[in-house]
Coordinates of C-alpha atoms and ligand atoms in Angstrom, one line a residue:
X13 CA -8.8 -32.7 -5.6
X14 CA -12.2 -31.3 -4.5
X15 CA -15.1 -32.0 -6.9
X16 CA -14.9 -29.8 -9.9
X17 CA -18.1 -27.8 -10.5
X18 CA -17.1 -26.7 -14.0
X19 CA -18.3 -29.6 -16.1
X20 CA -21.9 -29.4 -14.7
X21 CA -21.9 -25.6 -14.9
X22 CA -20.7 -25.6 -18.4
X23 CA -23.1 -28.2 -19.6
X24 CA -26.1 -26.1 -18.4
X25 CA -24.7 -22.8 -19.7
X26 CA -23.8 -24.4 -23.1
X27 CA -27.5 -25.4 -23.5
X28 CA -28.5 -21.8 -22.7
X29 CA -26.0 -20.5 -25.2
X30 CA -27.1 -22.9 -28.0
X31 CA -30.7 -21.8 -27.5
X32 CA -29.5 -18.3 -28.4
X33 CA -28.7 -19.5 -31.9
X34 CA -31.5 -22.1 -32.3
X35 CA -33.0 -20.2 -35.3
X36 CA -30.1 -21.3 -37.5
X37 CA -30.4 -24.4 -39.7
X38 CA -28.4 -27.3 -38.3
X39 CA -25.1 -28.3 -39.9
X40 CA -22.5 -31.1 -39.6
X41 CA -18.9 -30.2 -38.7
X42 CA -16.7 -31.1 -41.7
X43 CA -13.5 -30.8 -39.7
X44 CA -11.5 -34.0 -39.7
X45 CA -12.0 -35.9 -36.5
X46 CA -14.4 -33.4 -35.0
X47 CA -17.2 -35.9 -34.7
X48 CA -15.1 -38.8 -33.7
X49 CA -15.4 -38.6 -29.9
X50 CA -13.6 -41.8 -29.3
X51 CA -10.5 -40.7 -31.0
X52 CA -10.7 -37.3 -29.4
X53 CA -11.1 -39.0 -26.0
X54 CA -8.0 -41.1 -26.6
X55 CA -6.0 -37.9 -27.4
X56 CA -7.4 -36.2 -24.2
X57 CA -6.4 -39.2 -22.2
X58 CA -2.8 -38.7 -23.3
X59 CA -3.1 -35.0 -22.7
X60 CA -4.3 -35.6 -19.1
X61 CA -1.3 -37.9 -18.5
X62 CA 1.1 -35.4 -20.0
X63 CA -0.4 -32.6 -17.8
X64 CA 0.4 -34.7 -14.7
X65 CA 4.0 -33.6 -15.3
X66 CA 3.4 -30.3 -13.4
X67 CA 3.6 -29.0 -9.9
X68 CA 0.1 -29.1 -8.3
X69 CA -0.5 -25.3 -8.7
X70 CA -4.2 -25.7 -7.5
X71 CA -3.2 -27.2 -4.2
X72 CA -2.5 -25.3 -1.0
X73 CA 0.8 -27.1 -0.6
X74 CA 1.9 -25.4 -3.8
X75 CA 3.3 -22.3 -2.1
X76 CA 6.1 -21.4 -4.5
X77 CA 5.8 -19.0 -7.5
X78 CA 3.0 -16.6 -8.4
X79 CA 0.5 -19.2 -9.5
X80 CA -3.2 -19.0 -8.4
X81 CA -5.8 -21.3 -9.8
X82 CA -8.5 -19.5 -11.8
X83 CA -12.0 -19.4 -10.2
X84 CA -14.4 -22.1 -11.4
X85 CA -16.7 -19.4 -12.7
X86 CA -13.9 -17.9 -14.7
X87 CA -13.0 -21.3 -16.2
X88 CA -16.6 -22.1 -17.0
X89 CA -17.2 -18.6 -18.6
X90 CA -13.9 -18.9 -20.6
X91 CA -14.9 -22.3 -21.9
X92 CA -18.4 -21.2 -22.7
X93 CA -17.1 -18.3 -24.7
X94 CA -15.0 -20.7 -26.7
X95 CA -18.2 -21.9 -28.4
X96 CA -18.0 -18.6 -30.2
X97 CA -14.3 -17.7 -29.7
X98 CA -14.9 -14.0 -30.0
X99 CA -12.1 -11.6 -30.9
X100 CA -12.1 -8.3 -29.0
X101 CA -10.2 -6.4 -31.7
X102 CA -13.4 -5.1 -33.3
X103 CA -17.1 -5.1 -32.5
X104 CA -17.6 -7.3 -35.6
X105 CA -15.5 -10.0 -34.0
X106 CA -16.8 -9.8 -30.5
X107 CA -19.8 -7.5 -29.8
X108 CA -20.9 -8.9 -26.4
X109 CA -17.4 -9.7 -25.2
X110 CA -16.2 -6.2 -26.0
X111 CA -19.1 -4.7 -24.0
X112 CA -18.1 -7.0 -21.2
X113 CA -14.5 -5.9 -21.4
X114 CA -15.4 -2.3 -21.2
X115 CA -17.6 -3.0 -18.1
X116 CA -15.0 -5.2 -16.4
X117 CA -12.2 -2.7 -17.0
X118 CA -14.3 0.2 -15.7
X119 CA -14.8 -1.8 -12.5
X120 CA -11.0 -2.2 -12.1
X121 CA -10.6 1.5 -12.8
X122 CA -13.2 2.3 -10.1
X123 CA -11.2 0.2 -7.7
X124 CA -8.3 2.5 -8.2
X125 CA -10.5 5.6 -7.8
X126 CA -11.0 6.4 -11.4
X127 CA -14.8 6.4 -11.5
X128 CA -15.4 8.9 -14.3
X129 CA -12.8 9.3 -17.0
X130 CA -10.1 6.7 -17.8
X131 CA -8.9 4.8 -20.8
X132 CA -8.1 1.1 -20.5
X133 CA -8.3 -2.4 -21.9
X134 CA -7.2 -5.9 -21.3
X135 CA -3.9 -7.2 -22.7
X136 CA -2.5 -10.7 -23.1
X137 CA -0.1 -10.1 -20.1
X138 CA 1.4 -7.6 -17.7
X139 CA 4.4 -7.3 -20.0
X140 CA 2.3 -6.1 -22.9
X141 CA 0.3 -3.8 -20.6
X142 CA 3.5 -2.3 -19.3
X143 CA 4.7 -2.0 -22.9
X144 CA 1.7 0.0 -23.8
X145 CA 2.0 2.3 -20.8
X146 CA 5.7 3.0 -21.5
X147 CA 5.0 3.4 -25.2
X148 CA 2.4 6.1 -24.4
X149 CA 4.9 7.6 -21.9
X150 CA 7.5 7.7 -24.7
X151 CA 5.1 9.4 -27.1
X152 CA 4.4 12.1 -24.6
X153 CA 8.0 12.7 -23.7
X154 CA 10.2 11.4 -26.6
X155 CA 13.9 10.9 -25.7
X156 CA 13.4 11.3 -22.0
X157 CA 14.5 8.5 -19.6
X158 CA 12.5 5.9 -17.9
X159 CA 13.5 5.3 -14.3
X160 CA 12.5 2.4 -12.1
X161 CA 13.9 0.6 -9.1
X162 CA 16.5 -2.2 -9.4
X163 CA 13.7 -4.4 -7.9
X164 CA 11.3 -3.4 -10.7
X165 CA 10.3 -6.3 -13.0
X166 CA 13.1 -7.0 -15.5
X167 CA 10.6 -6.4 -18.3
X168 CA 10.8 -2.6 -17.9
X169 CA 14.4 -2.5 -18.9
X170 CA 13.8 -4.7 -21.9
X171 CA 10.6 -2.9 -22.9
X172 CA 12.5 0.4 -22.8
X173 CA 15.1 -1.1 -25.1
X174 CA 12.4 -2.2 -27.5
X175 CA 10.9 1.4 -27.4
X176 CA 14.4 2.9 -27.8
X177 CA 14.0 4.7 -24.5
X178 CA 16.9 4.9 -22.0
X179 CA 16.1 3.0 -18.8
X180 CA 17.9 3.7 -15.5
X181 CA 17.6 1.4 -12.5
X182 CA 17.8 3.2 -9.2
X183 CA 18.8 1.6 -5.9
X184 CA 16.3 -0.2 -3.7
X185 CA 16.6 0.1 0.1
X186 CA 16.8 -2.8 2.5
X187 CA 13.0 -3.1 2.4
X188 CA 13.2 -3.7 -1.3
X189 CA 11.5 -0.3 -2.0
X190 CA 12.8 2.4 -4.4
X191 CA 15.3 4.6 -2.5
X192 CA 14.0 8.2 -2.6
X193 CA 17.4 9.8 -2.4
X194 CA 18.6 7.7 -5.3
X195 CA 15.5 8.7 -7.3
X196 CA 15.9 12.3 -6.6
X197 CA 19.6 12.2 -7.7
X198 CA 18.3 11.0 -11.1
X199 CA 15.5 13.6 -11.2
X200 CA 18.0 16.4 -10.6
X201 CA 19.6 15.6 -14.0
X202 CA 16.5 16.9 -15.6
X203 CA 15.9 14.3 -18.3
X204 CA 13.6 11.8 -16.6
X205 CA 10.3 11.4 -18.5
X206 CA 8.7 8.6 -16.5
X207 CA 9.1 7.0 -13.1
X208 CA 7.9 3.4 -12.7
X209 CA 6.6 2.7 -9.2
X210 CA 6.1 -1.0 -8.4
X211 CA 3.3 -1.7 -6.0
X212 CA 4.2 -5.3 -5.0
X213 CA 7.6 -6.2 -6.4
X214 CA 7.8 -9.7 -8.0
X215 CA 10.6 -10.9 -5.7
X216 CA 9.3 -9.9 -2.2
X217 CA 6.1 -7.9 -2.7
X218 CA 7.7 -4.6 -1.6
X219 CA 5.6 -1.5 -2.2
X220 CA 7.4 1.6 -3.6
X221 CA 6.5 4.8 -1.8
X222 CA 4.2 6.1 -4.5
X223 CA 2.9 9.0 -2.4
X224 CA 6.5 10.3 -2.0
X225 CA 7.2 9.8 -5.7
X226 CA 4.1 11.8 -6.5
X227 CA 5.4 14.5 -4.1
X228 CA 8.5 14.8 -6.2
X229 CA 6.4 14.9 -9.4
X230 CA 5.3 18.4 -8.5
X231 CA 8.9 19.6 -8.2
X232 CA 10.4 17.8 -11.2
X233 CA 7.6 17.2 -13.6
X234 CA 7.5 13.6 -14.9
X235 CA 5.0 10.9 -15.6
X236 CA 4.2 8.3 -13.0
X237 CA 3.5 4.7 -14.2
X238 CA 2.4 2.2 -11.5
X239 CA 3.3 -1.4 -12.1
X240 CA 0.8 -3.1 -9.9
X241 CA 0.7 -6.3 -12.1
X242 CA 1.1 -8.4 -8.9
X243 CA -0.1 -6.2 -6.1
X244 CA -2.9 -4.1 -7.7
X245 CA -5.8 -5.9 -6.0
X246 CA -4.4 -5.1 -2.6
X247 CA -5.9 -1.7 -3.1
X248 CA -9.1 -3.3 -1.8
X249 CA -7.5 -4.0 1.6
X250 CA -5.2 -1.0 1.7
X251 CA -6.5 0.0 5.1
X252 CA -5.4 -3.3 6.6
X253 CA -1.8 -2.9 5.3
X254 CA 1.1 -1.5 7.3
X255 CA 2.4 2.0 6.7
X256 CA 3.9 3.1 4.4
X257 CA 2.3 0.6 2.0
X258 CA -1.1 1.8 2.9
X259 CA -0.2 5.4 2.0
X260 CA 1.2 4.2 -1.4
X261 CA -2.0 2.4 -2.2
X262 CA -4.2 5.3 -1.3
X263 CA -2.2 7.5 -3.7
X264 CA -2.8 5.3 -6.7
X265 CA -5.6 7.5 -8.2
X266 CA -3.0 10.2 -8.7
X267 CA -0.8 8.0 -11.0
X268 CA -0.9 8.6 -14.8
X269 CA -1.1 4.9 -15.7
X270 CA -1.6 1.6 -13.9
X271 CA -1.0 -2.0 -14.9
X272 CA -2.7 -4.9 -13.1
X273 CA -2.7 -8.6 -14.0
X274 CA -6.1 -10.2 -13.4
X275 CA -4.2 -13.5 -14.3
X276 CA -2.2 -13.1 -11.1
X277 CA -4.3 -12.3 -8.1
X278 CA -7.6 -11.8 -10.1
X279 CA -8.5 -15.5 -10.4
X280 CA -8.2 -15.4 -14.2
X281 CA -6.7 -17.9 -16.6
X282 CA -3.7 -16.7 -18.6
X283 CA -3.5 -14.3 -20.5
X284 CA -5.3 -11.5 -18.9
X285 CA -3.4 -8.3 -18.2
X286 CA -4.8 -4.8 -18.0
X287 CA -3.5 -1.3 -18.7
X288 CA -5.3 1.9 -17.5
X289 CA -4.6 5.6 -18.3
X290 CA -6.0 8.4 -16.2
X291 CA -6.2 10.7 -19.2
X292 CA -8.5 9.2 -21.8
X293 CA -7.1 11.5 -24.5
X294 CA -3.9 9.4 -24.8
X295 CA -6.1 7.2 -27.0
X296 CA -5.1 9.5 -29.8
X297 CA -1.7 7.8 -30.0
X298 CA -3.2 4.5 -31.0
X299 CA -5.0 5.9 -34.0
X300 CA -4.6 3.7 -37.0
X301 CA -6.4 3.5 -40.3
X302 CA -6.4 -0.1 -41.2
X303 CA -8.2 -1.3 -44.3
X304 CA -8.5 -4.7 -42.7
X305 CA -10.7 -3.7 -39.8
X306 CA -14.3 -3.3 -40.9
X307 CA -15.9 -0.9 -38.5
X308 CA -19.6 -1.5 -38.5
X309 CA -20.6 1.3 -36.2
X310 CA -19.4 4.6 -34.7
X311 CA -18.9 3.0 -31.3
X312 CA -15.5 2.3 -29.9
X313 CA -13.7 -0.7 -31.1
X314 CA -11.2 -1.9 -28.5
X315 CA -8.7 -2.5 -31.3
X316 CA -8.5 1.3 -31.7
X317 CA -7.0 1.7 -28.3
X318 CA -4.8 -1.4 -28.1
X319 CA -1.4 -2.2 -29.6
X320 CA -2.4 -5.9 -29.9
X321 CA -4.8 -6.7 -32.7
X322 CA -6.6 -10.0 -32.1
X323 CA -7.3 -10.5 -28.4
X324 CA -9.2 -13.2 -26.6
X325 CA -12.8 -12.2 -26.1
X326 CA -13.0 -15.2 -23.8
X327 CA -10.6 -13.5 -21.3
X328 CA -13.0 -10.6 -21.0
X329 CA -16.0 -12.9 -20.5
X330 CA -14.2 -14.8 -17.8
X331 CA -13.2 -11.6 -16.0
X332 CA -16.6 -10.1 -16.3
X333 CA -18.2 -13.3 -14.9
X334 CA -15.7 -13.4 -12.0
X335 CA -16.3 -9.8 -11.1
X336 CA -20.1 -10.3 -11.3
X337 CA -19.8 -13.1 -8.7
X338 CA -17.1 -11.4 -6.6
X339 CA -17.3 -7.6 -7.1
X340 CA -14.1 -5.6 -6.5
X341 CA -15.2 -3.9 -3.3
X342 CA -13.5 -3.4 0.0
X343 CA -15.1 -5.7 2.6
X344 CA -16.4 -8.1 -0.1
X345 CA -15.7 -11.8 -0.6
X346 CA -12.9 -11.3 -3.1
X347 CA -11.2 -8.8 -0.7
X348 CA -11.6 -11.4 2.1
X349 CA -9.6 -13.9 0.0
X350 CA -6.7 -11.4 -0.1
X351 CA -6.9 -10.9 3.6
X352 CA -6.5 -14.7 4.1
X353 CA -3.3 -14.6 1.9
X354 CA -2.0 -11.7 3.9
X355 CA -2.7 -13.4 7.2
X356 CA -1.0 -16.5 6.0
X357 CA 2.1 -14.5 5.1
X358 CA 2.2 -12.7 8.5
X359 CA 1.9 -16.0 10.4
X360 CA 4.6 -17.7 8.4
X361 CA 6.9 -14.6 8.9
X362 CA 6.1 -14.7 12.7
X363 CA 7.1 -18.3 12.9
X364 CA 10.3 -17.8 10.9
X365 CA 11.3 -14.9 13.2
X366 CA 10.9 -17.2 16.3
X367 CA 13.1 -20.0 14.9
X368 CA 16.9 -19.8 15.0
X369 CA 17.3 -21.9 11.8
X370 CA 15.8 -19.1 9.7
X371 CA 16.4 -15.4 9.2
X372 CA 13.6 -13.1 8.1
X373 CA 14.0 -9.7 6.5
X374 CA 15.6 -7.2 8.9
X375 CA 13.3 -4.4 7.8
X376 CA 10.2 -6.0 9.1
X377 CA 7.3 -8.1 8.2
X378 CA 6.0 -8.7 4.6
X379 CA 4.1 -5.8 2.9
X380 CA 1.8 -8.1 1.0
X381 CA 1.6 -11.9 0.9
X382 CA 5.1 -12.9 -0.3
X383 CA 7.5 -14.2 2.4
X384 CA 11.2 -14.6 1.9
X385 CA 13.7 -16.0 4.3
X386 CA 17.4 -16.9 4.5
X387 CA 18.7 -20.1 6.1
X388 CA 21.0 -19.4 9.0
X389 CA 24.6 -20.4 8.3
X390 CA 28.2 -19.3 8.8
X391 CA 28.5 -17.8 5.4
X392 CA 26.5 -17.0 2.2
X393 CA 27.5 -20.1 0.2
X394 CA 26.5 -22.3 3.1
X395 CA 23.2 -20.5 3.5
X396 CA 22.5 -20.8 -0.2
X397 CA 23.3 -24.5 -0.1
X398 CA 20.9 -25.0 2.8
X399 CA 18.2 -23.1 0.9
X400 CA 18.7 -25.4 -2.1
X401 CA 18.7 -28.5 0.2
X402 CA 15.5 -27.4 2.0
X403 CA 13.8 -26.5 -1.4
X404 CA 14.5 -30.0 -2.7
X405 CA 13.6 -31.8 0.5
X406 CA 10.3 -30.0 0.8
X407 CA 9.4 -30.9 -2.8
X408 CA 9.8 -34.5 -1.8
X409 CA 7.3 -33.9 0.9
X410 CA 4.9 -32.3 -1.6
X411 CA 5.5 -28.8 -0.3
X412 CA 6.5 -26.6 -3.2
X413 CA 8.5 -23.4 -2.4
X414 CA 10.5 -21.1 -4.6
X415 CA 14.1 -19.8 -4.5
X416 CA 15.2 -16.2 -4.8
X417 CA 18.6 -14.3 -4.8
X418 CA 18.6 -11.5 -2.3
X419 CA 21.2 -9.0 -1.0
X420 CA 22.8 -10.2 2.3
X421 CA 22.4 -6.8 3.8
X422 CA 18.6 -7.2 3.8
X423 CA 19.1 -9.6 6.7
X424 CA 20.1 -8.9 10.3
X425 CA 23.3 -11.0 10.0
X426 CA 24.3 -8.9 7.0
X427 CA 23.7 -5.5 8.4
X428 CA 26.7 -3.2 7.7
X429 CA 27.8 -5.2 4.7
X430 CA 28.3 -3.2 1.6
X431 CA 25.6 -4.1 -0.9
X432 CA 27.8 -5.4 -3.7
X433 CA 25.8 -7.3 -6.3
X434 CA 27.8 -10.4 -5.6
X435 CA 26.9 -10.1 -1.9
X436 CA 23.8 -12.2 -2.3
X437 CA 22.5 -15.5 -1.0
X438 CA 19.9 -17.8 -2.4
X439 CA 16.9 -17.6 -0.1
X440 CA 13.5 -19.4 0.1
X441 CA 10.4 -17.6 -1.1
X442 CA 6.8 -18.4 -0.7
X443 CA 4.0 -16.7 -2.5
X444 CA 0.9 -17.3 -0.4
X445 CA -1.7 -16.3 -3.0
X446 CA -4.4 -18.8 -2.2
X447 CA -7.0 -18.1 0.4
X448 CA -6.6 -21.7 1.6
X449 CA -3.0 -21.0 2.5
X450 CA -4.1 -19.5 5.8
X451 CA -5.7 -22.7 7.1
X452 CA -2.9 -24.8 5.6
X453 CA -0.2 -22.9 7.4
X454 CA 0.4 -25.5 10.1
X455 CA 0.8 -28.2 7.5
X456 CA 3.2 -26.0 5.5
X457 CA 5.2 -25.2 8.6
X458 CA 5.5 -28.8 9.7
X459 CA 6.7 -29.8 6.2
X460 CA 9.2 -26.9 6.1
X461 CA 10.7 -27.9 9.5
X462 CA 10.9 -31.5 8.5
X463 CA 12.5 -30.6 5.2
X464 CA 15.0 -28.3 6.8
X465 CA 16.0 -31.1 9.3
X466 CA 16.2 -33.7 6.5
X467 CA 18.4 -31.6 4.3
X468 CA 20.8 -30.9 7.2
X469 CA 21.0 -34.6 8.0
X470 CA 22.3 -35.4 4.5
Ligands
PLP525 C1 4.4 -10.6 -13.2 C2 4.8 -9.2 -13.3 C3 5.0 -8.5 -14.5 C4 4.9 -9.3 -15.9 O1 3.6 -9.7 -16.1 P1 3.3 -10.9 -17.0 O2 1.8 -11.0 -17.0 O3 4.0 -12.1 -16.4 O4 3.8 -10.6 -18.4 C5 5.4 -7.2 -14.5 N1 5.5 -6.5 -13.4 C6 5.3 -7.1 -12.1 C7 5.5 -6.3 -10.9 C8 5.0 -8.5 -12.1 O5 4.9 -9.1 -10.9

């Protein structure tokens, strides 16, 4: 592991924070065990050993699921805020961290082109952020259906159930994008209230054609919610993406609501999601009159525009610090990190296409930084078995990949097959989220080849 800068950063910043409260009389902590550093150290020793039972998410050879280590400045800022543990529900609970949340969220809104008006806040996750967006959508169009692609995150269907709104999944095409004919067939029925467009699907990073969906909006009149929990930050490098993804990203400012997860690509610890509304007047739906919340000023309390009550002020502090260090601008250092991830994905895809042992997606190269591939075999069960074998053999070589079920007709050997749900194979998947993945691609490739050979030799 590279040297961790967080302990030294935190020690200095903790002194600076303590100085802010030096006027207060000293006191001893009465909490049991709180001064017994030897006993606490013993416990932490066991905690460290227990935490060893994890995949090494921080290492470039972890190239499996959507896990990206938080930036050291985010970890330090989060831990520093823990001295106070502010609650961003109300200004009484977290004055500074609420102000930081408003600033950080405004910067995210600006990234999407909402420089002036918007309403938004952090949430504990993308799921909660999507829940709020669909809740507002349901308030605006009660009883009307929510429509998303079959590749949309499973949470939309479940959330719709919680909100008692009907959800319809429309077909995805062989690129994993929402099929526009299938969408229009639903819209013609006249009862669709909201279309969920996913920019960066969880399985393969596909980008729904948001610009085309917005084109249909004029004809059929519905709300457009963009789930960019995974892919939102790629707005910063939209001009470097292939068409039609580029056009979809450039259309984001015309959406009605957007969800993005700073705890995915935004270098934040869990839980940090974010929901944004283009029309700030939707804040009226959140109105509550709680006798428990003591409002000390006429200023906005974030709890007035959030479904969650207590929220981690530390999450806002960490995000604010990260954006201060790495502003969300095209051509900036943060954007450069996304470019590395994308370059790594394109290079892995290029190698897979040149190797007869593997099959890449027939539709073309990855749209973001997620690569999926099938193992060449005579039939689907054999291909799936090879994917499992390679997955396990690579883990033994410290290369951690992921598995995903994909329709066979997304691959060249499956062209012409009818896309029955059971017509699927287990494939390998790699989410190349870390900027280090680009320079580690040779090592990743060598281990993949060795794992593939080893699993076949069994
Ligand atoms: C991860 C993800 C979600 C869910 O977000 P959580 O933060 O895990 O709750 C929703 N939609 C998409 C597209 C995602 O990738």
